[in-house]
Amino acid sequence: MVRTRVGYAGGTTEHPTYYNLGDHTETIQVEYDPTRISYQELLDVFWAGHDPARPAWSRQYASIIFYHDEEQQRLARASKEQYATRGDRRVYTEIVPAATFYLAEDYHQKYRLRLSPIFIDEFTAIYPEPADLVNSTATARVNGYLGGHGTLTDLQAEIDDLGLSPNAQEELLRIVLNRSN
């Protein structure tokens, strides 16, 4: 994963905010390196990460895959069909072309990181501008580890590149190790 950002998409309201969402849906923008993970693998994570057979109680929380080209559209539709054949429930996930993505407010970004003072304090010192914090690959990676993603082996291979102090490195290793046990 290169970076992730949360925001709003899929609607017609210009410049939505959390309190003025209009007809947009809360979403995650994922920037990835296709030499390290495929679009199909991202789709697999998408399907495993929620219950698309449960209807959203509002447009704000709809299950949507936004695609950027015909190949992504084809793969998204095929993955939806494959998921739908696994059970007898309707799949409510929409597959729609990507349009304007509106970045959510700073306080919504890097949720897991913000719950961990040791990490958010260090990254705020490195990235004093909120946009830099949001766009950082390192913050996306650490946020992912804190959210339960990634393996101890993955973390050990990249921990020196994340910009963390020795104390923060030790704490992140402890968290991921405890999760592995």
PDB file of C-alpha atoms in Angstrom, residues 83-91:
ATOM      1  CA  TYR A  83     -19.118 -13.416  -4.211  1.00  0.00           C
ATOM      2  CA  ALA A  84     -22.848 -13.580  -4.992  1.00  0.00           C
ATOM      3  CA  THR A  85     -22.625 -17.238  -6.017  1.00  0.00           C
ATOM      4  CA  ARG A  86     -21.251 -18.190  -2.578  1.00  0.00           C
ATOM      5  CA  GLY A  87     -24.596 -17.696  -0.892  1.00  0.00           C
ATOM      6  CA  ASP A  88     -28.235 -17.134  -1.543  1.00  0.00           C
ATOM      7  CA  ARG A  89     -28.354 -13.544  -0.277  1.00  0.00           C
ATOM      8  CA  ARG A  90     -28.495 -10.448  -2.433  1.00  0.00           C
ATOM      9  CA  VAL A  91     -25.239  -8.484  -2.707  1.00  0.00           C
TER      10      VAL A  91
END
